[in-house]
Amino acid sequence: MTSQGAQGAQSAAWDDARASGTPTVGWFVRRSALWMGIMIVAVVMACTLYAFASQVGADDVRGAPKVPSPQIKV
């Protein structure tokens, strides 16, 4: 019983959304803000990963011996 009422309300909401046909300025602003947020999060995560990876790589280089090991002749 409850699901039938929920389905009716949901279909009515979709019918109202489709009735306008053209996207509004508010729709465009919300959609742009969503994509802008996703892109900002992606850039921050990429920069964090790059900083972490470069720090780990720098630690490996700092631990490397200064004098190269002698070559073994066979």
C-alpha positions as protocol buffer text, in pm:
chain_id: "A"
residue {
  index: 1
  type: MET
  ca { x: 0 y: 0 z: 0 }
}
residue {
  index: 2
  type: THR
  ca { x: 268 y: 246 z: 97 }
}
residue {
  index: 3
  type: SER
  ca { x: 477 y: 172 z: -210 }
}
residue {
  index: 4
  type: GLN
  ca { x: 186 y: 253 z: -443 }
}
residue {
  index: 5
  type: GLY
  ca { x: 149 y: 599 z: -292 }
}
residue {
  index: 6
  type: ALA
  ca { x: 523 y: 659 z: -313 }
}
residue {
  index: 7
  type: GLN
  ca { x: 531 y: 553 z: -678 }
}
residue {
  index: 8
  type: GLY
  ca { x: 248 y: 791 z: -760 }
}
residue {
  index: 9
  type: ALA
  ca { x: 426 y: 1080 z: -593 }
}
residue {
  index: 10
  type: GLN
  ca { x: 750 y: 996 z: -767 }
}
residue {
  index: 11
  type: SER
  ca { x: 593 y: 974 z: -1111 }
}
residue {
  index: 12
  type: ALA
  ca { x: 411 y: 1304 z: -1052 }
}
residue {
  index: 13
  type: ALA
  ca { x: 742 y: 1471 z: -967 }
}
residue {
  index: 14
  type: TRP
  ca { x: 900 y: 1339 z: -1287 }
}
residue {
  index: 15
  type: ASP
  ca { x: 601 y: 1450 z: -1491 }
}
residue {
  index: 16
  type: ASP
  ca { x: 634 y: 1803 z: -1353 }
}
residue {
  index: 17
  type: ALA
  ca { x: 1005 y: 1806 z: -1432 }
}
residue {
  index: 18
  type: ARG
  ca { x: 946 y: 1691 z: -1789 }
}
residue {
  index: 19
  type: ALA
  ca { x: 661 y: 1935 z: -1844 }
}
residue {
  index: 20
  type: SER
  ca { x: 888 y: 2241 z: -1846 }
}
residue {
  index: 21
  type: GLY
  ca { x: 1109 y: 2095 z: -2119 }
}
residue {
  index: 22
  type: THR
  ca { x: 1378 y: 2363 z: -2107 }
}
residue {
  index: 23
  type: PRO
  ca { x: 1644 y: 2374 z: -1838 }
}
residue {
  index: 24
  type: THR
  ca { x: 1621 y: 2675 z: -1611 }
}
residue {
  index: 25
  type: VAL
  ca { x: 1901 y: 2897 z: -1486 }
}
residue {
  index: 26
  type: GLY
  ca { x: 1871 y: 2739 z: -1142 }
}
residue {
  index: 27
  type: TRP
  ca { x: 1913 y: 2393 z: -1291 }
}
residue {
  index: 28
  type: PHE
  ca { x: 2225 y: 2509 z: -1477 }
}
residue {
  index: 29
  type: VAL
  ca { x: 2373 y: 2671 z: -1166 }
}
residue {
  index: 30
  type: ARG
  ca { x: 2314 y: 2361 z: -954 }
}
residue {
  index: 31
  type: ARG
  ca { x: 2458 y: 2132 z: -1220 }
}
residue {
  index: 32
  type: SER
  ca { x: 2762 y: 2358 z: -1267 }
}
residue {
  index: 33
  type: ALA
  ca { x: 2819 y: 2376 z: -892 }
}
residue {
  index: 34
  type: LEU
  ca { x: 2805 y: 1998 z: -871 }
}
residue {
  index: 35
  type: TRP
  ca { x: 3066 y: 1956 z: -1144 }
}
residue {
  index: 36
  type: MET
  ca { x: 3281 y: 2234 z: -999 }
}
residue {
  index: 37
  type: GLY
  ca { x: 3275 y: 2059 z: -661 }
}
residue {
  index: 38
  type: ILE
  ca { x: 3368 y: 1727 z: -816 }
}
residue {
  index: 39
  type: MET
  ca { x: 3656 y: 1885 z: -1008 }
}
residue {
  index: 40
  type: ILE
  ca { x: 3788 y: 2070 z: -701 }
}
residue {
  index: 41
  type: VAL
  ca { x: 3784 y: 1750 z: -496 }
}
residue {
  index: 42
  type: ALA
  ca { x: 3962 y: 1564 z: -778 }
}
residue {
  index: 43
  type: VAL
  ca { x: 4234 y: 1829 z: -809 }
}
residue {
  index: 44
  type: VAL
  ca { x: 4290 y: 1839 z: -433 }
}
residue {
  index: 45
  type: MET
  ca { x: 4317 y: 1461 z: -420 }
}
residue {
  index: 46
  type: ALA
  ca { x: 4558 y: 1456 z: -716 }
}
residue {
  index: 47
  type: CYS
  ca { x: 4779 y: 1722 z: -555 }
}
residue {
  index: 48
  type: THR
  ca { x: 4777 y: 1534 z: -224 }
}
residue {
  index: 49
  type: LEU
  ca { x: 4872 y: 1210 z: -397 }
}
residue {
  index: 50
  type: TYR
  ca { x: 5151 y: 1387 z: -590 }
}
residue {
  index: 51
  type: ALA
  ca { x: 5288 y: 1547 z: -271 }
}
residue {
  index: 52
  type: PHE
  ca { x: 5279 y: 1214 z: -89 }
}
residue {
  index: 53
  type: ALA
  ca { x: 5444 y: 1027 z: -376 }
}
residue {
  index: 54
  type: SER
  ca { x: 5716 y: 1287 z: -420 }
}
residue {
  index: 55
  type: GLN
  ca { x: 5788 y: 1284 z: -45 }
}
residue {
  index: 56
  type: VAL
  ca { x: 5819 y: 905 z: -44 }
}
residue {
  index: 57
  type: GLY
  ca { x: 6043 y: 920 z: -350 }
}
residue {
  index: 58
  type: ALA
  ca { x: 6260 y: 1189 z: -191 }
}
residue {
  index: 59
  type: ASP
  ca { x: 6306 y: 971 z: 118 }
}
residue {
  index: 60
  type: ASP
  ca { x: 6433 y: 688 z: -103 }
}
residue {
  index: 61
  type: VAL
  ca { x: 6683 y: 921 z: -271 }
}
residue {
  index: 62
  type: ARG
  ca { x: 6804 y: 1063 z: 61 }
}
residue {
  index: 63
  type: GLY
  ca { x: 6885 y: 712 z: 182 }
}
residue {
  index: 64
  type: ALA
  ca { x: 7090 y: 627 z: -128 }
}
residue {
  index: 65
  type: PRO
  ca { x: 7466 y: 592 z: -82 }
}
residue {
  index: 66
  type: LYS
  ca { x: 7674 y: 890 z: -195 }
}
residue {
  index: 67
  type: VAL
  ca { x: 7960 y: 684 z: -333 }
}
residue {
  index: 68
  type: PRO
  ca { x: 7871 y: 443 z: -613 }
}
residue {
  index: 69
  type: SER
  ca { x: 7955 y: 81 z: -546 }
}
residue {
  index: 70
  type: PRO
  ca { x: 8255 y: -57 z: -734 }
}
residue {
  index: 71
  type: GLN
  ca { x: 8186 y: -259 z: -1043 }
}
residue {
  index: 72
  type: ILE
  ca { x: 8254 y: -628 z: -1022 }
}
residue {
  index: 73
  type: LYS
  ca { x: 8468 y: -755 z: -1309 }
}
residue {
  index: 74
  type: VAL
  ca { x: 8412 y: -1111 z: -1410 }
}
